[in-house]
Each structure stands twice: as structure tokens, then as C-alpha cells.
Short mmCIF file of C-alpha atoms in Angstrom, two decimals:
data_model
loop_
_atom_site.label_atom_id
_atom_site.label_comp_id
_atom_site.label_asym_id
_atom_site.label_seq_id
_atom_site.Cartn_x
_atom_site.Cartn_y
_atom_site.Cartn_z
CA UNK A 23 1.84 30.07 -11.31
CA UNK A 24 3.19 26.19 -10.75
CA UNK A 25 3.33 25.55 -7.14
CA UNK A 26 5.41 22.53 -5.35
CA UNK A 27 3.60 20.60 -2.79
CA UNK A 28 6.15 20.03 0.23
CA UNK A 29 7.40 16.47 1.50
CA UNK A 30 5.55 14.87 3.93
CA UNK A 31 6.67 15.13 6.91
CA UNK A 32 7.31 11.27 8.49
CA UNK A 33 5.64 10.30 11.00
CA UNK A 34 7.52 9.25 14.39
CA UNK A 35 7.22 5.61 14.61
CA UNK A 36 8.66 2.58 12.72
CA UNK A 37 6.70 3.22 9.56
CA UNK A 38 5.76 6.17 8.23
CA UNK A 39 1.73 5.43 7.92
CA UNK A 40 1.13 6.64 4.24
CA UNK A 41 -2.95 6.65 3.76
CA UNK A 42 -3.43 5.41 0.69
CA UNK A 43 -6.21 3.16 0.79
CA UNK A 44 -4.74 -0.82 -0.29
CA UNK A 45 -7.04 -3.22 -1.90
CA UNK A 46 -7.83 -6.03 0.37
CA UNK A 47 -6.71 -9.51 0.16
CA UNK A 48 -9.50 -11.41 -1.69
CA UNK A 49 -10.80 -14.95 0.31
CA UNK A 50 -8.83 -18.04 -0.85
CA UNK A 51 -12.50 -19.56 -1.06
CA UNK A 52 -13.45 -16.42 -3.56
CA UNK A 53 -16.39 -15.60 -1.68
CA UNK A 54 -17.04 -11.85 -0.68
CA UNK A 55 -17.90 -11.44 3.15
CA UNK A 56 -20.53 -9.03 3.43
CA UNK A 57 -19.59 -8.00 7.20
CA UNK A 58 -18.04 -3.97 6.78
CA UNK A 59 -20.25 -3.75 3.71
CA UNK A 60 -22.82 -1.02 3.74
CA UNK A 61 -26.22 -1.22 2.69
CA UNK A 62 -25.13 -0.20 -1.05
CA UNK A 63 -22.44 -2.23 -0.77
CA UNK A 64 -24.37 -4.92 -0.38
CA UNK A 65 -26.41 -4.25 -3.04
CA UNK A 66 -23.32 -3.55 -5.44
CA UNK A 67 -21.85 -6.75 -4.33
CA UNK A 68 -25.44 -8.36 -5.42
CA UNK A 69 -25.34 -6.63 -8.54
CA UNK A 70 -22.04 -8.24 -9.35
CA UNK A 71 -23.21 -11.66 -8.42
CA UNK A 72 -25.68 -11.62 -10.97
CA UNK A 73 -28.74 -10.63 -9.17
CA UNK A 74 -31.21 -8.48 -10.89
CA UNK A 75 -31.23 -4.71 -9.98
CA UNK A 76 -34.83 -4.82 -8.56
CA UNK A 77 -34.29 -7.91 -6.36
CA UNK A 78 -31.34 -6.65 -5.58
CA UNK A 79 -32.95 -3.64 -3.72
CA UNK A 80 -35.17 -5.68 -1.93
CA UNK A 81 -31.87 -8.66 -1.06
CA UNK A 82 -29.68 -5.94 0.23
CA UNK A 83 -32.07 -4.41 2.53
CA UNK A 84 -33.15 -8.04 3.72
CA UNK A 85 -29.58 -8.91 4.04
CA UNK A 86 -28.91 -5.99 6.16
CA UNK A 87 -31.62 -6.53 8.68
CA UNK A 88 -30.38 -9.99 9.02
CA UNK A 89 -26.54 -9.30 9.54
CA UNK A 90 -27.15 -6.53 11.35
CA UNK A 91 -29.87 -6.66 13.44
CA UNK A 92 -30.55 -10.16 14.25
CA UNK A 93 -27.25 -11.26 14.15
CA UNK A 94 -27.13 -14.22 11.82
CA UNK A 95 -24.41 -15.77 10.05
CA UNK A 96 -25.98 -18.95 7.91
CA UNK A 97 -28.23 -17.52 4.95
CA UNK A 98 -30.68 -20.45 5.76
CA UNK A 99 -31.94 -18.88 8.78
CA UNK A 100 -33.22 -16.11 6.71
CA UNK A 101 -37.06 -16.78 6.75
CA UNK A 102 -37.95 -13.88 4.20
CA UNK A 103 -35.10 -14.55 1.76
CA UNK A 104 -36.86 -18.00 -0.55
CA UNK A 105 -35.49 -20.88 0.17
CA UNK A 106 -34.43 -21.66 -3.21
CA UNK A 107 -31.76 -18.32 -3.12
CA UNK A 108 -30.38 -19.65 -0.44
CA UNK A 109 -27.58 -21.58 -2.26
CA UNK A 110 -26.84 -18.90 -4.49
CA UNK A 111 -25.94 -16.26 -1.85
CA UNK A 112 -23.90 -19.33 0.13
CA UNK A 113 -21.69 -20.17 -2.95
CA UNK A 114 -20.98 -16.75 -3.37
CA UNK A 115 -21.33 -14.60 -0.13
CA UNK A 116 -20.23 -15.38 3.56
CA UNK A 117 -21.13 -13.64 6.78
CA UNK A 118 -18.06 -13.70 8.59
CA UNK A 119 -16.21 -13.11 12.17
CA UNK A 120 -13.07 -12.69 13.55
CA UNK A 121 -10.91 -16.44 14.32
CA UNK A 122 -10.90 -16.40 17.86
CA UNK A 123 -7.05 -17.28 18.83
CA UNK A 124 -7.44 -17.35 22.94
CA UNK A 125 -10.37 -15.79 25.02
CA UNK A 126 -9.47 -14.94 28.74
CA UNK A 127 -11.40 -13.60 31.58
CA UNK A 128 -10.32 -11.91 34.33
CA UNK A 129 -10.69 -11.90 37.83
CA UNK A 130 -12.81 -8.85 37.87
CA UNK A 131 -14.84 -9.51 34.75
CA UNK A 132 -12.91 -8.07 31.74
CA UNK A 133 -12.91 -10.19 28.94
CA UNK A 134 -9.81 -10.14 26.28
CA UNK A 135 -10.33 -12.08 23.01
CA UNK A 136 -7.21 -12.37 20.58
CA UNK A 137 -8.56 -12.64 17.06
CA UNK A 138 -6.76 -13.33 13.64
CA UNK A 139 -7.63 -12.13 9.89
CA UNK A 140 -8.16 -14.26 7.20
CA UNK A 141 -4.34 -13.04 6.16
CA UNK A 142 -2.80 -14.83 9.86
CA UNK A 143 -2.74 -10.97 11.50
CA UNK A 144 -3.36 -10.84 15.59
CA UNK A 145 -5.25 -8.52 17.08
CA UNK A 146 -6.93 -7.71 20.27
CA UNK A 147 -10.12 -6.48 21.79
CA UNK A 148 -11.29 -5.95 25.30
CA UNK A 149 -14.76 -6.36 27.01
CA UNK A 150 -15.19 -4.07 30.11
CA UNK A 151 -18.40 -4.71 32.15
CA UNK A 152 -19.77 -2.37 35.19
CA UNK A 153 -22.53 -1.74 37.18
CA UNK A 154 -24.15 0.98 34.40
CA UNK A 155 -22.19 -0.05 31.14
CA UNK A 156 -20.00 -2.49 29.25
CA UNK A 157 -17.87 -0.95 26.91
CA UNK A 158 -16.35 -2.62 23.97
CA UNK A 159 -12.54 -1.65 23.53
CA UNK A 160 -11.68 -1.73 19.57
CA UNK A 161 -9.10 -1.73 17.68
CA UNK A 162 -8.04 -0.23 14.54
CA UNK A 163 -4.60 -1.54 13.41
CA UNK A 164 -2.64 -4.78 13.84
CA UNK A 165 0.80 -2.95 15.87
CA UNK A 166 0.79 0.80 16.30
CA UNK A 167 3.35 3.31 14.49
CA UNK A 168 3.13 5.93 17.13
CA UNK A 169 5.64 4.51 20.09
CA UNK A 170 4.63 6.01 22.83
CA UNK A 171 7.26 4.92 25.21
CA UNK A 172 4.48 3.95 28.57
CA UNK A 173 2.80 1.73 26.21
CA UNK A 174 3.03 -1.97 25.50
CA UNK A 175 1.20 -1.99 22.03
CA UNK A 176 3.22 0.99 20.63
CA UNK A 177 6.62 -1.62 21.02
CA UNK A 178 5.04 -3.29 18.31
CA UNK A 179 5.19 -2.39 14.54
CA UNK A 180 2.70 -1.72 12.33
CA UNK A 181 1.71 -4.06 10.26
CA UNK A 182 -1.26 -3.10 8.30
CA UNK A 183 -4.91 -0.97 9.04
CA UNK A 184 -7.35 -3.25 9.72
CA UNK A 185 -10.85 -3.23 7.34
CA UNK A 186 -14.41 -1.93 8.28
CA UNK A 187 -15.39 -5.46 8.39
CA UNK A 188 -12.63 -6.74 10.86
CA UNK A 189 -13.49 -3.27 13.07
CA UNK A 190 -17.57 -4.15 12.62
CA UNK A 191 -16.50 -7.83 12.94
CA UNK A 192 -14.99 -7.05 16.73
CA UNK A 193 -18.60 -5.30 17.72
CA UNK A 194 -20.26 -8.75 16.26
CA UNK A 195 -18.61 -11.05 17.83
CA UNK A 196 -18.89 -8.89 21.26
CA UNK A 197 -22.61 -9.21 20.70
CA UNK A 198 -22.35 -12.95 19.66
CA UNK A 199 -21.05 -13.98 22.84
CA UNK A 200 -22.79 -11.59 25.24
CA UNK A 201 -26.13 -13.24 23.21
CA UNK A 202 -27.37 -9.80 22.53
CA UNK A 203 -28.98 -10.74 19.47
CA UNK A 204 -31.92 -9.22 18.24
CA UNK A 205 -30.16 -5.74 18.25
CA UNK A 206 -32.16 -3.69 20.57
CA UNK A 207 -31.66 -0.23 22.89
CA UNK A 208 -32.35 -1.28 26.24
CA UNK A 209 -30.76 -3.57 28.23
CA UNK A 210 -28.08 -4.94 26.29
CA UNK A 211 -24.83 -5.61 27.95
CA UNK A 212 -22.25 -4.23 24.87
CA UNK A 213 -23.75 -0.18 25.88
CA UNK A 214 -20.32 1.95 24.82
CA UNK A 215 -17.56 1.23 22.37
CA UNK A 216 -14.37 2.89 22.70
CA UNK A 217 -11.91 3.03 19.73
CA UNK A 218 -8.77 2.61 22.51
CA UNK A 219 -7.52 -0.55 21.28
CA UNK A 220 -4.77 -1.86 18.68
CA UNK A 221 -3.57 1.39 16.31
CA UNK A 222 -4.32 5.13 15.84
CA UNK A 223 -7.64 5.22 14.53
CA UNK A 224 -7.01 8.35 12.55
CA UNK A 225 -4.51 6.95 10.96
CA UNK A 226 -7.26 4.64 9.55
CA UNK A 227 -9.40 6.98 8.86
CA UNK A 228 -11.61 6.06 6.00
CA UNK A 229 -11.98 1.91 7.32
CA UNK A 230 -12.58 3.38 11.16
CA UNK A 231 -15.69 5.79 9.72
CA UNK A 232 -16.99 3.49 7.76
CA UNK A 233 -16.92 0.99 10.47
CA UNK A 234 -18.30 3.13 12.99
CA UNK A 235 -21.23 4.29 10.26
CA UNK A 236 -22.11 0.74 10.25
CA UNK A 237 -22.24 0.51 14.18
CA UNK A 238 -24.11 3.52 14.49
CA UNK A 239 -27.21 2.91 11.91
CA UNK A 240 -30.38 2.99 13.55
CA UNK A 241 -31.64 -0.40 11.32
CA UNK A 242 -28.72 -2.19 12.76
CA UNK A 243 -26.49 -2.37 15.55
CA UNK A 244 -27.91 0.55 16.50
CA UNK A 245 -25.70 2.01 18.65
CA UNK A 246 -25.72 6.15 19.10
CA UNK A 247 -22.89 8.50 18.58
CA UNK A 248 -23.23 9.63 22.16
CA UNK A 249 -21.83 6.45 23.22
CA UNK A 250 -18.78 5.89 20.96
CA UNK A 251 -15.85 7.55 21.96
CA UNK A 252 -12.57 7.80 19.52
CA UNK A 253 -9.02 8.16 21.16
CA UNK A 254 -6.09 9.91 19.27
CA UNK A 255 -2.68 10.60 20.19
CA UNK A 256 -3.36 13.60 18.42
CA UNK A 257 -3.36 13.32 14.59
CA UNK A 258 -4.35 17.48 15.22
CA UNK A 259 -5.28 17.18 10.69
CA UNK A 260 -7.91 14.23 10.82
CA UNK A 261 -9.23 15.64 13.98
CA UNK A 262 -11.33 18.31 12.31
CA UNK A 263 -12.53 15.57 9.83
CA UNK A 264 -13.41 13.11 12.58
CA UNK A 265 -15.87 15.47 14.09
CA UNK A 266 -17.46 16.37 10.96
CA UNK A 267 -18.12 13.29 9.50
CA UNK A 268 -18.24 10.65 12.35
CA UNK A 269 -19.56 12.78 15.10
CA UNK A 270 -18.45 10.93 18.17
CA UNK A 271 -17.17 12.11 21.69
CA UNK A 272 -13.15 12.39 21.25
CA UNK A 273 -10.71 11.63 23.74
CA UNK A 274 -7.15 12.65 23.60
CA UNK A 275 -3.88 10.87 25.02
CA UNK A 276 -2.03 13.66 26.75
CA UNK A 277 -0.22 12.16 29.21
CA UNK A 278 2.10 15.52 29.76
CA UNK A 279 1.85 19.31 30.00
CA UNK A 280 5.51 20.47 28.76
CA UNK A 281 7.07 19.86 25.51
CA UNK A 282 9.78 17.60 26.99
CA UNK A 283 8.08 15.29 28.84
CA UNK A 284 5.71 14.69 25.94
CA UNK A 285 8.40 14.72 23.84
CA UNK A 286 9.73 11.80 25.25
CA UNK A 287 6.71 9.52 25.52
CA UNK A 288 4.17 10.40 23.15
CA UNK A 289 6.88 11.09 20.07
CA UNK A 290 3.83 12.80 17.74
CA UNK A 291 4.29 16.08 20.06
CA UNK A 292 7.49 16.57 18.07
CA UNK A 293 5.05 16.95 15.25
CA UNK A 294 1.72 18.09 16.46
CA UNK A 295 2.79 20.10 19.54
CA UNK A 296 0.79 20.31 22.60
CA UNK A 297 -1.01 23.75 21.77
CA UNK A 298 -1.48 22.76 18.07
CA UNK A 299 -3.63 19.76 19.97
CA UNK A 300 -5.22 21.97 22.04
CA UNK A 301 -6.38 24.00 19.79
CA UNK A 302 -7.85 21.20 17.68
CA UNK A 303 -9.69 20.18 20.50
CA UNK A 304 -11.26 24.11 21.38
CA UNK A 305 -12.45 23.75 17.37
CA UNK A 306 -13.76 20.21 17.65
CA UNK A 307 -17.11 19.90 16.39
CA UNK A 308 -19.54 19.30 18.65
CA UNK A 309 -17.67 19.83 21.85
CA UNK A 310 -19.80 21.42 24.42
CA UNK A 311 -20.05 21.01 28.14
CA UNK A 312 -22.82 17.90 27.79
CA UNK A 313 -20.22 16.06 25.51
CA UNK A 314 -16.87 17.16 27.09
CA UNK A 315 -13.51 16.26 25.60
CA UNK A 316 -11.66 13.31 27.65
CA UNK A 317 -8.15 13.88 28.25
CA UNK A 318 -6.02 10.92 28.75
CA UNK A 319 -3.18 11.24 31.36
CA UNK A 320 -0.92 8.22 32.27
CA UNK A 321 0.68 8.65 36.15
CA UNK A 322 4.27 7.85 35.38
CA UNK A 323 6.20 8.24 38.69
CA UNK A 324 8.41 11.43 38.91
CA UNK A 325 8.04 11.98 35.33
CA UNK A 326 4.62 13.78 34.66
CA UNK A 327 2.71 13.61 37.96
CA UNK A 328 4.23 16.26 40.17
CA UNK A 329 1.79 19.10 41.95
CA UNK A 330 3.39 21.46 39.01
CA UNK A 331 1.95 19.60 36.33
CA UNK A 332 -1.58 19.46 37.81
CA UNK A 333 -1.63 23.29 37.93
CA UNK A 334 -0.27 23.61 34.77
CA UNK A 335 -3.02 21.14 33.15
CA UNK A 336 -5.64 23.17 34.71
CA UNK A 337 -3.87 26.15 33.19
CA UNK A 338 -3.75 25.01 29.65
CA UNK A 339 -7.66 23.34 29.96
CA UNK A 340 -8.47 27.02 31.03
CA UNK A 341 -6.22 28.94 28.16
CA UNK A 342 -8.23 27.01 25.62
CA UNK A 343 -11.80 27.04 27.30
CA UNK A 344 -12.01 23.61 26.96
CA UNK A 345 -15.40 21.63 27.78
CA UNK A 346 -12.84 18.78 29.09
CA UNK A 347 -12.88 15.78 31.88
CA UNK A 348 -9.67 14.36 33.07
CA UNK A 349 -9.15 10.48 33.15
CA UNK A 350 -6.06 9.77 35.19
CA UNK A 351 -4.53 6.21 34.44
CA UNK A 352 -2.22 4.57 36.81
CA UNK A 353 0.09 2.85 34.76
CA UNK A 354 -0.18 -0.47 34.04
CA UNK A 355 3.53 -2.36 33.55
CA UNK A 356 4.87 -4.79 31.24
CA UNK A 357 8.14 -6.10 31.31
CA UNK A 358 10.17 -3.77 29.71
CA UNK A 359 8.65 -0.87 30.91
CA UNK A 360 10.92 2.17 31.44
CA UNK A 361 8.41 3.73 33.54
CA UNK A 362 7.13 2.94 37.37
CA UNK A 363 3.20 4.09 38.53
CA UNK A 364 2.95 7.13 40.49
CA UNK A 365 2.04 6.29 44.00
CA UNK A 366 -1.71 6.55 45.06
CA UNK A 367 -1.20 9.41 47.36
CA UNK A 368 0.83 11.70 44.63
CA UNK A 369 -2.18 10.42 42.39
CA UNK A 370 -4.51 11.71 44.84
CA UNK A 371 -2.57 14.27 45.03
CA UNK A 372 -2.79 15.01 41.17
CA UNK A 373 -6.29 14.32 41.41
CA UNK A 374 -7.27 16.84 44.40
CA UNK A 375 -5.45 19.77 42.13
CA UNK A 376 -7.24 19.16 38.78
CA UNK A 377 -11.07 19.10 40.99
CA UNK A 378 -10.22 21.91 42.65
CA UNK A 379 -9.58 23.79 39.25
CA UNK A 380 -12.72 22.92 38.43
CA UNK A 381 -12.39 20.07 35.92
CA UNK A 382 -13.63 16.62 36.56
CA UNK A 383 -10.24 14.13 37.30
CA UNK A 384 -11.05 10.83 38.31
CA UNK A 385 -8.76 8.04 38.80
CA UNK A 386 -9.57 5.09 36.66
CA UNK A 387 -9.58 1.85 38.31
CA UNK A 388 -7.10 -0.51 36.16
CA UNK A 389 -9.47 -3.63 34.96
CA UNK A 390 -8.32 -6.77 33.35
CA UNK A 391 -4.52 -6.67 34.61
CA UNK A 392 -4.52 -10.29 35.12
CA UNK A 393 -5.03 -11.13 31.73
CA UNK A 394 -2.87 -8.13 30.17
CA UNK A 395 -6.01 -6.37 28.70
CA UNK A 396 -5.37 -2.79 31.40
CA UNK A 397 -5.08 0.14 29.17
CA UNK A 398 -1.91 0.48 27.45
CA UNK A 399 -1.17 -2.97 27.74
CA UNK A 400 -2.42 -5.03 24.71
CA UNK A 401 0.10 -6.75 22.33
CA UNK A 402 -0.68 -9.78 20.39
CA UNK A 403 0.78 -13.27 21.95
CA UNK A 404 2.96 -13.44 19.42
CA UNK A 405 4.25 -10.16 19.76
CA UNK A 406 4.70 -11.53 23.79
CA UNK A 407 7.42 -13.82 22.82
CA UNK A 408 10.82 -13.20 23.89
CA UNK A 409 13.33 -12.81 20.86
CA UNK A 410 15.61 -15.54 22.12
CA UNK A 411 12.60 -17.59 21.94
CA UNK A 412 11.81 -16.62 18.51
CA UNK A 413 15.29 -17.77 17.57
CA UNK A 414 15.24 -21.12 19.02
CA UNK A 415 11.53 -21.52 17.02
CA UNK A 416 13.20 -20.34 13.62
CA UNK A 417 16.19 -23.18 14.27
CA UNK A 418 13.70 -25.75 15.39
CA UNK A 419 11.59 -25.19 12.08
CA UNK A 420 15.43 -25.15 9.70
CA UNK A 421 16.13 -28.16 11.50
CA UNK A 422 13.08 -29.71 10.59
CA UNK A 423 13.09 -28.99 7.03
CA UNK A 424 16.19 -30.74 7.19
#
């Protein structure tokens, strides 16, 4: 019997995010950088150098320590590797990092760097120190497809996924300038990374787990699964995937608790509707009550924050036996925004409601507002511009030309 595979159905968004994996843009200087490579791929990129397959071995797993445990980026640093090889990996090999645009700081600490790829794409990632962690804020796409209406980043379009090197890269150039070279444990700075940043990660799926595989091997960076947490808007197919072959904690971006409201803001629910997600999240591997299941929730005055919805998120939580904690996020605004914050005594409120059904709600305290970097509100500078601006730079440059 011949069966017919259905249409896909498209995506909400500007582009329909097809994941089909695209071969990336070779260097103009025809080197291959080996940041995002694994530990065969390093070896395979060896092999196709011209190295030997037996030296090879022995490179690769040199190479590896090097890159990603002590941090280097100049081949002649390299004590183990003989001297005389040194040329021969340079003229063919690089060790690269991100172009740093603009790096701000803000008032209370956060640090926001605005990075470009090889291929002129902006993109952004955020530094958030406190008291008992710093967590690393990643992203995963330059633009988002997703528009979800609260959120600066999903105005933008996508543009492309970015590579396991360019999500690695992000995590080495976090360590580069918080001098947390050798990789080690204890008492580093860089302690959690959150894929939050630029893009739907599991819309990226294959770049993000390789990336994170990377980031998570104990001869490297070394960081454990326990302390990377993915975010989703709730891709409810890759969800399953994501447990099983990444491992790390999952956080969702609810933001509502009727079909409506979500609707309205996070435009996947007409998709992937709010029980469907649910349910993902009860089968998520892993999920017990040491490693609950965060559950974003933006406070959007009079739209999702009433005493109604509180009761109604405990409800649901409940339905679905859910190992979950509540992060409540007073909105951060942009100019644009269709939305206001709730006020702190409705998010109290909120709060008070969601503790007293027994799940963990706490209110996060927006960092790095000053510089733009608050969740929800990164978008690349030149995303920022207004378009009458634009316009007036496209006539300046056709005047120029003459």
C-alpha cells in the first residue's frame, strides 16, 4: 500500500523554519576553524589536511585539550604539539571567536556583547553574574521566526541558524574575558548557561546538540548537564528528542493559561496547543522533582496576570503532575511594545497564588535593562534602527555612488 506523507504544516512566523541542514559558508582565507568541531572532527579535518592517520589520533586529541581546556587560540602556544607542525596547522587551521561588534556593561553587572559571523550576521549574548552563579545567556539563531508579540527579538526575522562553532564560540569568548582559562570545576565565574538568547533552539536542533555536547565534555569545557538549561516556546516534536539526546533541564515559555491569550502572543499555541505542551513536558525525560521543569510566564498587565490565571496555572501544573517551578518575568519594554508590566502588587499577587498551590513562583529581578540585555529584549543594533533611518542610509550610500 503507497502512502502520502501530509504537507507540513508552516510554522507561525515570517519564515517557515525548514530543517534541512545548509552547508556552511567556507572562510574567504580557506582555512577550516576547528571551534564547533568535535574530537573526530578534528581528526577528520586532520585527515584531510594531509596528516597521517596515526598522528592524527594523537593531533586531534592534543588539539582538543588545547582549544578546549586551556583556552588557546595561536597553535604556537601548544608546548606538546613540535614546533616544526606548527606552520602546517596555521596555514591550514584557525581557532576562532566571535567579532566582537560593541560590549556594554550595566549598572548592575550584566554584561551584553554583540558579535558578528564571518558572513556580517549580528547576534547577541548576555553575561548574568550573582552572588552563587553567572550564567551565560546563548543564542541559537540570528532573528527568531516565532513572533511572540511581548518580545523584542521575535520583531526580527530570521535570518539563518547559527553553527556549533558560533554557539561553542559564545561560551569561549565568555570564558576569554572572565579569564577562566584553564577549564576547571570550582570557582569559575561562567557556572550555568542558558540557551534563552537569539532563536528557538529546537528549531536548530542538530547545531544546538552538537554545541552543547561540546560544552558539556568532561576533557573540555567541562560544564555538566545539570547546569544547562534549554528554553522552547514549545516545539512539543523536538522536545522528546531534546531530552533523549542532550539531557539538559528544559524550560518552557508559557506566558498564558487559555488558548486566546496564548494565542495572541506566543503564535506556536495555534500549532502546538497548550495541553499538547503540557503533555510533552509530563513525558520529558528526566523530569523529576530534583530537576523540575521551569515555566516561563511574562506579567503583561490585564492581559495574563489576573488572580484567575494563577489558579488556573496551578490547575493545569496539577492536571499534568508536573515536577515544575514558576519564573514570573515582569516585562521588560521596548519601544513598540503593545504590552505594559503588570504592577508589583498584582505580581505579588500572582505570585502569593502559585506558592500557595504549592509550586515554587518567584519573581525574577529584571538585570541588564540599561543596556537592553533584560529577557525578551535582545535585537541586534542594526535591527534597533528606525526604518526612516534606514532610508535616509540607503539614499546617502545611492548618492554616493553617484
Amino acid at each position: 500500500m503507497q502512502t502520502v506523507s501530509a504537507a507540513p504544516m508552516p510554522i507561525p512566523g515570517h519564515i517557515d523554519p525548514v530543517p534541512i541542514p545548509r552547508a556552511k559558508s567556507p572562510r574567504s582565507d580557506g582555512k577550516t576553524d576547528l571551534i564547533g568541531l568535535s574530537k573526530e572532527g578534528i581528526r577528520a579535518a586532520l585527515l584531510e589536511g594531509g596528516m597521517e592517520l596515526k598522528q592524527a589520533k594523537l593531533r586531534a586529541k592534543q588539539l582538543w585539550h588545547w582549544i578546549y581546556n586551556r583556552g588557546a587560540t595561536d597553535f604556537s602556544h601548544m608546548t606538546d604539539i613540535a614546533k616544526a607542525q606548527h606552520p602546517w596547522l596555521a596555514e591550514r587551521f584557525v581557532i576562532g571567536r566571535p567579532d566582537v561588534v560593541e560590549a556594554q556593561v550595566s549598572n548592575d553587572g550584566t554584561r551584553k556583547w554583540l558579535l558578528r559571523s564571518p558572513d556580517g550576521q549580528d547576534y547577541e549574548m548576555v553575561f548574568i553574574p550573582d552572588a552563587d552563579r553567572g550564567t551565560l545567556c546563548v543564542s541559537s539563531q540570528v532573528g527568531c521566526t516565532l513572533n511572540c508579540r511581548f518580545c523584542h527579538t521575535g520583531t526580527m526575522r530570521l535570518v539563518r541558524n547559527l553553527t556549533a562553532g558560533e554557539i561553542v564560540g559564545q561560551v569561549m569568548l565568555a570564558r576569554d574575558s572572565l579569564g577562566e582559562w584553564p577549564s576547571q570545576p570550582e570557582g569559575r565565574m561562567l557556572t550555568n548557561i542558558v540557551m534563552m538568547g537569539m532563536g528557538e533552539p529546537l528549531y536548530n536542533f542538530d547545531e544546538v546538540k552538537s554545541g552543547l555536547q561540546i560544552v558539556m565534555d568532561g576533557d573540555g569545557l567541562a560544564l555538566s548537564k545539570r547546569r544547562i538549561t534549554l528554553s522552547t516556546s514549545g516545539v512539543v516534536p523536538m522536545m522528546a528528542r531534546a531530552g533523549e539526546e542532550i539531557g539538559v533541564n528544559l524550560a518552557v515559555s508559557l506566558h498564558a493559561v487559555t488558548k486566546d491569550v496564548r494565542d495572541e502572543i506566543v503564535p506556536l499555541n495555534k500549532k502546538y496547543g497548550i495541553e499538547e505542551l503540557l503533555q510533552a513536558c509530563a513525558d520529558y525525560p528526566g523530569a523529576n522533582n530534583a530537576r523540575r521543569i521551569t515555566f516561563e510566564y511574562v506579567m503583561l498587565k490585564d492581559k495574563n496576570d489576573s488572580d484567575a490565571d494563577a489558579h488556573e496555572l496551578v490547575r493545569l501544573l496539577k492536571k499534568y503532575k508536573l515536577p515544575a517551578k514558576v519564573n514570573l518575568i515582569p516585562f521588560n519594554p521596548w519601544p513598540g511594545a503593545a504590552y505594559e508590566c503588570s504592577t508589583p502588587e498584582r505580581i505579588r499577587s500572582f505570585s502569593n497564588i502559585v506558592f500557595e498551590g504549592g509550586i515554587s513562583a518567584p519573581v525574577r529581578t529584571p538585570r541588564g535593562r540599561d543596556i537592553d540585555a533584560a529577557c525578551g529584549q535582545l535585537k541586534t543594533a542594526a535591527e534597533k534602527k528606525s526604518r526612516a533611518q534606514m532610508d535616509r542610509e540607503a539614499e546617502e550610500k545611492m548618492a554616493a555612488l553617484g
